Coordinates of N, CA and C in Angstrom, one line a residue:
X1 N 60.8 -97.0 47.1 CA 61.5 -95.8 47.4 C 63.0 -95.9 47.2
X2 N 63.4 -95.1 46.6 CA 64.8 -94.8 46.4 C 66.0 -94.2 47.9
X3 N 67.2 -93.8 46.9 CA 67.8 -93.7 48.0 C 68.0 -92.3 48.3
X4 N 67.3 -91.6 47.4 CA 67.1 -90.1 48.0 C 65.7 -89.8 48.1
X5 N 65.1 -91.2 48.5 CA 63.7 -91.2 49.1 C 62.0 -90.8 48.3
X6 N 62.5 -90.9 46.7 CA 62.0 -91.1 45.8 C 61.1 -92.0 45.6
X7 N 59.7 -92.4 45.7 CA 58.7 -93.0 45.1 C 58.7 -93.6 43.8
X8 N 59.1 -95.0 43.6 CA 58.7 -95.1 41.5 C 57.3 -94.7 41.2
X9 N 57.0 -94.5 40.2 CA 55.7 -93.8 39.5 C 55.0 -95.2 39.5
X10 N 53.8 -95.6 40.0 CA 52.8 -96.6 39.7 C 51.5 -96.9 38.7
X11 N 51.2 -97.5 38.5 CA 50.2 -97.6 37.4 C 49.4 -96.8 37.3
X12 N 49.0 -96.2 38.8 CA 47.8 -95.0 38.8 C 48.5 -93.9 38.3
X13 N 50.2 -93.8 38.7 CA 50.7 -92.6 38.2 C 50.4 -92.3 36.7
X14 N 50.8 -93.5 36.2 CA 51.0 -93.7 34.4 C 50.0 -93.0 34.5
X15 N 48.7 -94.1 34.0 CA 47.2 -93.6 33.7 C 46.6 -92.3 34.0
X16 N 47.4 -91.7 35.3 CA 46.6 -90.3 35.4 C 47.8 -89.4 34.2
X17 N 48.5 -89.8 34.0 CA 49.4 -89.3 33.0 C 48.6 -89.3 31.5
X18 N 47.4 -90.3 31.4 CA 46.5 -90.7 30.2 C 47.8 -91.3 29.4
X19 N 48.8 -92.7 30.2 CA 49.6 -93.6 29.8 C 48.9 -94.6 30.3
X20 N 48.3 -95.3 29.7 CA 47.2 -96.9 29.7 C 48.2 -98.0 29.2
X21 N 49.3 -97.8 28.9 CA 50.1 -99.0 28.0 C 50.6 -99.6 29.5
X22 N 50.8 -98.9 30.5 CA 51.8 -99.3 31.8 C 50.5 -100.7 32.9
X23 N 51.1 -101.5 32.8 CA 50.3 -102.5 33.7 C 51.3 -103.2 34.7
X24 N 50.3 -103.6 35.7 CA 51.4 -104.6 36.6 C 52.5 -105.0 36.7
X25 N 52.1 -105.9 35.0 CA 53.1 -107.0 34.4 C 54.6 -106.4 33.9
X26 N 54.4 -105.0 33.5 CA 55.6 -104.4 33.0 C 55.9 -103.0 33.5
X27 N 55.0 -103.0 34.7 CA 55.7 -101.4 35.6 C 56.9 -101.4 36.2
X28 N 57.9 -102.6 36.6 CA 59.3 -102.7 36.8 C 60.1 -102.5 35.7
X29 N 59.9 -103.0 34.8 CA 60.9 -102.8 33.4 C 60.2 -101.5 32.8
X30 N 59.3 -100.7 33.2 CA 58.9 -100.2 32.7 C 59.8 -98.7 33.0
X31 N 59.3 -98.8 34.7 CA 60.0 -97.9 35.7 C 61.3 -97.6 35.4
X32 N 61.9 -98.8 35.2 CA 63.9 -99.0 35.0 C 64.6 -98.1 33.8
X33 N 63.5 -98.6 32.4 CA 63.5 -97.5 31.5 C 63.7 -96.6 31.9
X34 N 62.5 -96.2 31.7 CA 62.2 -94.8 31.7 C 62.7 -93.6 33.1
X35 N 63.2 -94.2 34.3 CA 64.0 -93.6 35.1 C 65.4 -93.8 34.8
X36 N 65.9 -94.7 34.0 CA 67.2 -94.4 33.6 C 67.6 -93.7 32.4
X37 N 66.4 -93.1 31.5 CA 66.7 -92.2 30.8 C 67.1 -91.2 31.2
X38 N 67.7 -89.9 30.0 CA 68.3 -88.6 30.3 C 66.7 -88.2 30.9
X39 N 67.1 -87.2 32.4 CA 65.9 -86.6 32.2 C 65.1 -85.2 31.3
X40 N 66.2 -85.0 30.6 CA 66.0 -83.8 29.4 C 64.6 -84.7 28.5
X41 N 65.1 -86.3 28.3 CA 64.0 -86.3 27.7 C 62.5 -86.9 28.4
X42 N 62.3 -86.6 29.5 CA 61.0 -86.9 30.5 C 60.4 -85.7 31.2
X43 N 60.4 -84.8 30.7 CA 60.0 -83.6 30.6 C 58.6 -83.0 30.8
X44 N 57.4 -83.8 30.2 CA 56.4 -83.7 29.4 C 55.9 -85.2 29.7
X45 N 54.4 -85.1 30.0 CA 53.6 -86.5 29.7 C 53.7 -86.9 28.3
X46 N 53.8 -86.2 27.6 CA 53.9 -86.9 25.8 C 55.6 -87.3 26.0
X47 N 56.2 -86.4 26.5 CA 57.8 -87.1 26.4 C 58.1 -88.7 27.7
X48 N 57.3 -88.8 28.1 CA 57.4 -89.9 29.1 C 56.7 -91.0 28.4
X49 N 55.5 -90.5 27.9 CA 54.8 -91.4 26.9 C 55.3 -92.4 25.9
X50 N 56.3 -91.5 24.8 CA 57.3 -92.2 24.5 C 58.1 -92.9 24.8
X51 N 58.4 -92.7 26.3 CA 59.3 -93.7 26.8 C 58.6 -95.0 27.3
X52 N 57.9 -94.9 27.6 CA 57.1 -95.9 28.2 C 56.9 -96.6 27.1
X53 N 56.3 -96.2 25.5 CA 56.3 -97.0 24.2 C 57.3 -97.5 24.0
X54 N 58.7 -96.9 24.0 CA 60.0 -97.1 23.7 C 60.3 -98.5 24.5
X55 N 60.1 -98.6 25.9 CA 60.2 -99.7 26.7 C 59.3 -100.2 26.5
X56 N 58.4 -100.5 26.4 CA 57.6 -101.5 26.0 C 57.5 -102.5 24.7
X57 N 58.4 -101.4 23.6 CA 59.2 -102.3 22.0 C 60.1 -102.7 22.8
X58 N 60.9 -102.4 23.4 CA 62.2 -102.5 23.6 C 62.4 -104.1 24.6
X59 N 61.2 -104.1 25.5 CA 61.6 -105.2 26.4 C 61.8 -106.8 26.1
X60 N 61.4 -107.4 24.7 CA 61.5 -108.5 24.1 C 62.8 -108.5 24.4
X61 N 63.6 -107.6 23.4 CA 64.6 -107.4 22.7 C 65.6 -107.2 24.7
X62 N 65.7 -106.5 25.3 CA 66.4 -106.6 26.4 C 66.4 -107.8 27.1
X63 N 65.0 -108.0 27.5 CA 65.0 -109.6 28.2 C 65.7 -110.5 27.7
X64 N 65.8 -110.6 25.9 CA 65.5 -112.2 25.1 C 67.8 -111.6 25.7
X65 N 68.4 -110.4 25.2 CA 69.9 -110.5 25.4 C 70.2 -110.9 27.1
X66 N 69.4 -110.2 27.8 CA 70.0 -110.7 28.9 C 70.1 -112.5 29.5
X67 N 68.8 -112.6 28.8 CA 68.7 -114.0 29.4 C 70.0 -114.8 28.2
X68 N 70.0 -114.8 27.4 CA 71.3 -114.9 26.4 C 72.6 -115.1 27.4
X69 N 72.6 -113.7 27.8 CA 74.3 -113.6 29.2 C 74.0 -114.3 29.9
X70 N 73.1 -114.1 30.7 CA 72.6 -115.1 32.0 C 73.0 -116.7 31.6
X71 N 72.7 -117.0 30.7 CA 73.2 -119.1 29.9 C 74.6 -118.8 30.0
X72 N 75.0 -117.9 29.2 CA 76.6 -117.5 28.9 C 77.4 -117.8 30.4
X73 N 76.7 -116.6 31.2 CA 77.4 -116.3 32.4 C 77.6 -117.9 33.3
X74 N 76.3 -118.3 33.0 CA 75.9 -120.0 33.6 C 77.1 -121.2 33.1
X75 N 77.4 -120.9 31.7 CA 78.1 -121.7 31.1 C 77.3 -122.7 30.7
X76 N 75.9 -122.5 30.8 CA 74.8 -123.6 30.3 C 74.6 -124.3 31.5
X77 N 74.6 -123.9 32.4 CA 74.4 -124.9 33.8 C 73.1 -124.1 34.6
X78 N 73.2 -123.3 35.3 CA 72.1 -122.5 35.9 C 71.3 -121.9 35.0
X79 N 71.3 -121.6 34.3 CA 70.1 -120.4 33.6 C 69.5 -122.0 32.6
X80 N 67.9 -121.1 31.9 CA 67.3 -121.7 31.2 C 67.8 -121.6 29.6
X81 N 68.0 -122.5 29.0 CA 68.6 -122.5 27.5 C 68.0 -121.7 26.8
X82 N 68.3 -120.4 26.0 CA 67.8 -119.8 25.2 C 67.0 -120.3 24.1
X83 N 65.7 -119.5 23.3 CA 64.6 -121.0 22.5 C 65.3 -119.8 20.9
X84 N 64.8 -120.3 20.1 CA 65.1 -119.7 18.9 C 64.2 -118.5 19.2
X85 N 63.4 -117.9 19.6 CA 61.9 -117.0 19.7 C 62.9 -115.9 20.4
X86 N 64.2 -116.4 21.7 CA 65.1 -115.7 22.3 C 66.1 -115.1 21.3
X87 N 66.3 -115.9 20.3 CA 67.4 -115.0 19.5 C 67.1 -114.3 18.2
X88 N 65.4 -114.5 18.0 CA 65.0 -113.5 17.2 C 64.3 -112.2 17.9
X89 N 64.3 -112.4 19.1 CA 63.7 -111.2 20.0 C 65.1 -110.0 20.2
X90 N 66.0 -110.7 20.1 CA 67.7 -110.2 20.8 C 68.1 -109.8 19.5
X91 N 67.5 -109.9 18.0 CA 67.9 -110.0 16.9 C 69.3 -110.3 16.5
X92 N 69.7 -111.7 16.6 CA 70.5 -112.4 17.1 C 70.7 -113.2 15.3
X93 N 71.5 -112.5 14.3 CA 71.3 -113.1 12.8 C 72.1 -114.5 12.8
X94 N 71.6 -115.3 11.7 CA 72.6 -116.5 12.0 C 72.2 -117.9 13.1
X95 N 70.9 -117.6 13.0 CA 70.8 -118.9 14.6 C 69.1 -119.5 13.7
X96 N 68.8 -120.4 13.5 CA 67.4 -120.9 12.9 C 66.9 -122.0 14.3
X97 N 66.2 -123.0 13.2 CA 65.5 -123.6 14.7 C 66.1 -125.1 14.1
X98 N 66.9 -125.1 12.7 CA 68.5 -126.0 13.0 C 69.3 -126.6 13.8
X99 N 69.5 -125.1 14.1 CA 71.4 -124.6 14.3 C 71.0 -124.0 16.0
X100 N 69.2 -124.0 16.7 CA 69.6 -123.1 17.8 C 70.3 -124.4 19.2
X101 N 70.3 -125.3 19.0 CA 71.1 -126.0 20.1 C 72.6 -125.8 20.1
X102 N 72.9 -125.8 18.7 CA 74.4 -125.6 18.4 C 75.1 -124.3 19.0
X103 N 73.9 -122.6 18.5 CA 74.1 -121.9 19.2 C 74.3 -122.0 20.5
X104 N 73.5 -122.6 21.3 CA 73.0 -122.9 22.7 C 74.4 -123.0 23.3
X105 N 75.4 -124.2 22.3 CA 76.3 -124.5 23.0 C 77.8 -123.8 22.9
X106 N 77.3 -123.0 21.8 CA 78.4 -121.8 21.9 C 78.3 -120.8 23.3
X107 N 77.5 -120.3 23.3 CA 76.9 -119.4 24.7 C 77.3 -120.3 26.1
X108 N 77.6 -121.5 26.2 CA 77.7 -122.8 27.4 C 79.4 -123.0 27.4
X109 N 79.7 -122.6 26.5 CA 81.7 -122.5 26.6 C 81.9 -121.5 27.6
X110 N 82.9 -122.5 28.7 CA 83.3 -122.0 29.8 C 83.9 -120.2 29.4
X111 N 84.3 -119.7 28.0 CA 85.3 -119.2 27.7 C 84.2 -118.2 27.3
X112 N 83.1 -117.7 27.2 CA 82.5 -117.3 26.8 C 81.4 -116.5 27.7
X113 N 81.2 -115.2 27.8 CA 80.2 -114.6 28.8 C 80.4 -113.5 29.3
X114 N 80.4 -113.1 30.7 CA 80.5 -111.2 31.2 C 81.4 -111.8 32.8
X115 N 81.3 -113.3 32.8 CA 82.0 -113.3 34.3 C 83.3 -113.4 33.9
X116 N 83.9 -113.7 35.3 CA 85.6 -113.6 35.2 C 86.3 -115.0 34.9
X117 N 87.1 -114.7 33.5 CA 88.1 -115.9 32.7 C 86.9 -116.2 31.6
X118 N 86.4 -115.6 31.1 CA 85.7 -115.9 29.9 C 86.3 -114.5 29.1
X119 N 86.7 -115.2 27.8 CA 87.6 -114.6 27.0 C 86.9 -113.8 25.8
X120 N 85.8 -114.5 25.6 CA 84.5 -113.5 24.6 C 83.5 -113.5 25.2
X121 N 83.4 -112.2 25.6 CA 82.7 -111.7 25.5 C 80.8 -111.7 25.3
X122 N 79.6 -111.7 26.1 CA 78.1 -111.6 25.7 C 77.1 -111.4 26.5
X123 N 77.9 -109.8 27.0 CA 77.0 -108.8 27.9 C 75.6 -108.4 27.0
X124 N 76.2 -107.9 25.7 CA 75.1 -107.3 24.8 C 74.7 -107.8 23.4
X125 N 73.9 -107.5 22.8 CA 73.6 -107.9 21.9 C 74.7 -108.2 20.6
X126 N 75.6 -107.1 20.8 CA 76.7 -106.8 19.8 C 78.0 -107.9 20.1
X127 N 78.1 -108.3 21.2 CA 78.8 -109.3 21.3 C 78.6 -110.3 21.4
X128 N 77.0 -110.8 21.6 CA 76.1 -111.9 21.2 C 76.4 -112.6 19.6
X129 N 76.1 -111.1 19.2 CA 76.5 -111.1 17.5 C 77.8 -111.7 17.2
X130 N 78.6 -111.3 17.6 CA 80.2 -111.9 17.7 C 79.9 -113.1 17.5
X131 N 79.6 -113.7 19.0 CA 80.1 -115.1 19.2 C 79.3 -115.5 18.3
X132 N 78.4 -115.7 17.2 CA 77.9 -116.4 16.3 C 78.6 -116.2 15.0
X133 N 78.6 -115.0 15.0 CA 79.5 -114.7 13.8 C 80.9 -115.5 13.3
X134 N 81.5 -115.2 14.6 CA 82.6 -116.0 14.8 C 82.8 -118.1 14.2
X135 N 81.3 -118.4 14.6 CA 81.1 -119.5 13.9 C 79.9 -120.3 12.7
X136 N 79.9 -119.2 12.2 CA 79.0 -119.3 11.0 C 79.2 -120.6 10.2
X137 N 80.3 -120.7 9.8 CA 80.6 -121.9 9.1 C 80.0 -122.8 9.9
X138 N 80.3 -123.2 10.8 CA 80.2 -124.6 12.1 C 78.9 -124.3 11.5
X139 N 77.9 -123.5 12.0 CA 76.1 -123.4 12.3 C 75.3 -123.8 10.8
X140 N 76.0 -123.3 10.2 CA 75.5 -123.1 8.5 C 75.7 -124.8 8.3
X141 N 76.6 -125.5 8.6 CA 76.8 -127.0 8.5 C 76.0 -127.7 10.0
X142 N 76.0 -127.3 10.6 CA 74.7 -128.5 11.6 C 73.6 -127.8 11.2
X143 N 73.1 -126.9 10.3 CA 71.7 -127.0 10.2 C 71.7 -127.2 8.8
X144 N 72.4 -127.2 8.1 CA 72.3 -128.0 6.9 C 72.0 -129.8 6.9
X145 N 73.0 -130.0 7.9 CA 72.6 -131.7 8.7 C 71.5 -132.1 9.2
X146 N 71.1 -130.7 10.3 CA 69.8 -131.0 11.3 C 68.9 -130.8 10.1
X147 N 68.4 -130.2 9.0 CA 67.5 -129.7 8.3 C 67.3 -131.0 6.8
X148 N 68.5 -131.6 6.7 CA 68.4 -132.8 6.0 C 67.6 -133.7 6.4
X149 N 68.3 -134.1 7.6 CA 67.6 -135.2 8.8 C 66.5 -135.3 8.9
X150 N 65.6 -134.0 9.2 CA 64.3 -134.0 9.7 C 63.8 -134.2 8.4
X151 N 64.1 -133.4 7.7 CA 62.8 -133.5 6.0 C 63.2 -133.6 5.2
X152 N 64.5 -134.7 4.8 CA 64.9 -135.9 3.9 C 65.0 -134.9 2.5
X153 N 65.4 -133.8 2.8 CA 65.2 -132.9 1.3 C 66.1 -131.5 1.7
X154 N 66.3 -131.2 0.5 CA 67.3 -130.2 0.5 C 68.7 -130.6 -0.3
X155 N 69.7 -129.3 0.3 CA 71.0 -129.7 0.1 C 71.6 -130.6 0.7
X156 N 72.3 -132.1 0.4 CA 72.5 -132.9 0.9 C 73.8 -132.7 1.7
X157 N 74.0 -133.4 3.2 CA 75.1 -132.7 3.6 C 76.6 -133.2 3.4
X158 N 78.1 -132.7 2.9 CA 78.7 -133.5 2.4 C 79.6 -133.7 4.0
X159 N 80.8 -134.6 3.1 CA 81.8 -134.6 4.3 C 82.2 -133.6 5.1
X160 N 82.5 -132.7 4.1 CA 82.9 -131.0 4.8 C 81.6 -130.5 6.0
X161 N 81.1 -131.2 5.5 CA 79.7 -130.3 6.5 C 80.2 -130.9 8.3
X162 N 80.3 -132.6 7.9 CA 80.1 -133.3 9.0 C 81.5 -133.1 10.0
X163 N 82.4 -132.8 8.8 CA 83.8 -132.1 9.5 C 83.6 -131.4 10.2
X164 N 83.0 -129.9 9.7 CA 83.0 -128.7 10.1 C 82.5 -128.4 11.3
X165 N 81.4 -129.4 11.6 CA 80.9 -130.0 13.4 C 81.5 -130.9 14.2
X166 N 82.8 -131.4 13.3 CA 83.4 -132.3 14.4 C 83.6 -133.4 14.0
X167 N 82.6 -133.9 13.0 CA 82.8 -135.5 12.7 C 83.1 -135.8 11.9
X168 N 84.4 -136.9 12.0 CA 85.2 -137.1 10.9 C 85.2 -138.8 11.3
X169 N 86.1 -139.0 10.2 CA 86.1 -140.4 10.2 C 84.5 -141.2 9.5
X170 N 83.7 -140.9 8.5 CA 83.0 -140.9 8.1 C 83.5 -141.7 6.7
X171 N 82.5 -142.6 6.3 CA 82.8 -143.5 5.1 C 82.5 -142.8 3.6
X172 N 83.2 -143.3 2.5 CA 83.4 -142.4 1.7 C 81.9 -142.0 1.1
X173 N 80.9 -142.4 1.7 CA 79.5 -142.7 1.2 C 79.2 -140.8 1.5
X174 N 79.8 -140.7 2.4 CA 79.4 -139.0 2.7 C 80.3 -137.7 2.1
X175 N 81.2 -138.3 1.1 CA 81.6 -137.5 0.8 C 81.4 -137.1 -0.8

């Protein structure tokens, strides 16, 4: 119940609605939707219907960004490390199964997040996108590295690469 004493709609609600998509598992995110939609568009069992569809594409993609913030917000300490599966759900371009620890550790910079003294920003998806963006080069070179490494083939990684992550001082053999 709400605070003007409002009931959320329950599974039996959905179903007698002839909405069968709504279960247990997803009647809180379900609810959240679709009560925080305009009510212009919840009008109609077919117009609720779609929302309920709508949230139901939609929840990969919300979960995989928030839990994204949540690491961010953590600075990589409390929350659980985002997996690559999270930053293709968040549609998160730029991040492979390379480069996703390196991501990982962009999102873990004190400077980075939605709490206070973090300087970029990654409440949403679009600023998620940022902070990768922002280091494309770096990602593009440790997964050129990490992708050598594992399966001894590919583009070989040069000095610039090993720079571009940090490591320098490398013998002329890598350049």
């Amino acid at each position: 119940t709400d605070g003007d004493g409002l009931t959320a709609p329950s599974v039996a609600d959905y179903h007698a609605l002839g909405i069968f998509a709504v279960d247990t598992k997803n009647l809180s995110f379900v609810n959240s939707f679709v009560l925080d939609a305009d009510p212009v568009h919840a009008q109609s069992s077919s117009e609720i219907a779609l929302l309920v569809q709508e949230a139901i594409e939609m929840q990969p993609r919300i979960e995989a960004v928030a839990k994204i913030k949540a690491y961010a917000e953590s600075d990589g300490g409390n929350s659980v490390a985002p997996t690559l599966d999270d930053y293709v759900d968040a549609q998160i371009r730029g991040v492979n199964e390379y480069n996703v620890g390196l991501a990982n550790e962009l999102f873990a910079v004190t400077t980075v997040g939605a709490d206070s003294g973090d300087t970029l920003p990654a409440a949403t998806q679009a600023e998620q996108q940022a902070v990768i963006n922002a280091d494309t080069a770096r990602l593009a070179a440790y997964a050129k590295i990490v992708s050598y490494a594992e399966n001894n083939s590919g583009p070989v990684p040069t000095g610039a690469d090993y720079t571009e992550i940090g490591i320098t001082g490398l013998p002329a053999d890598y350049e």
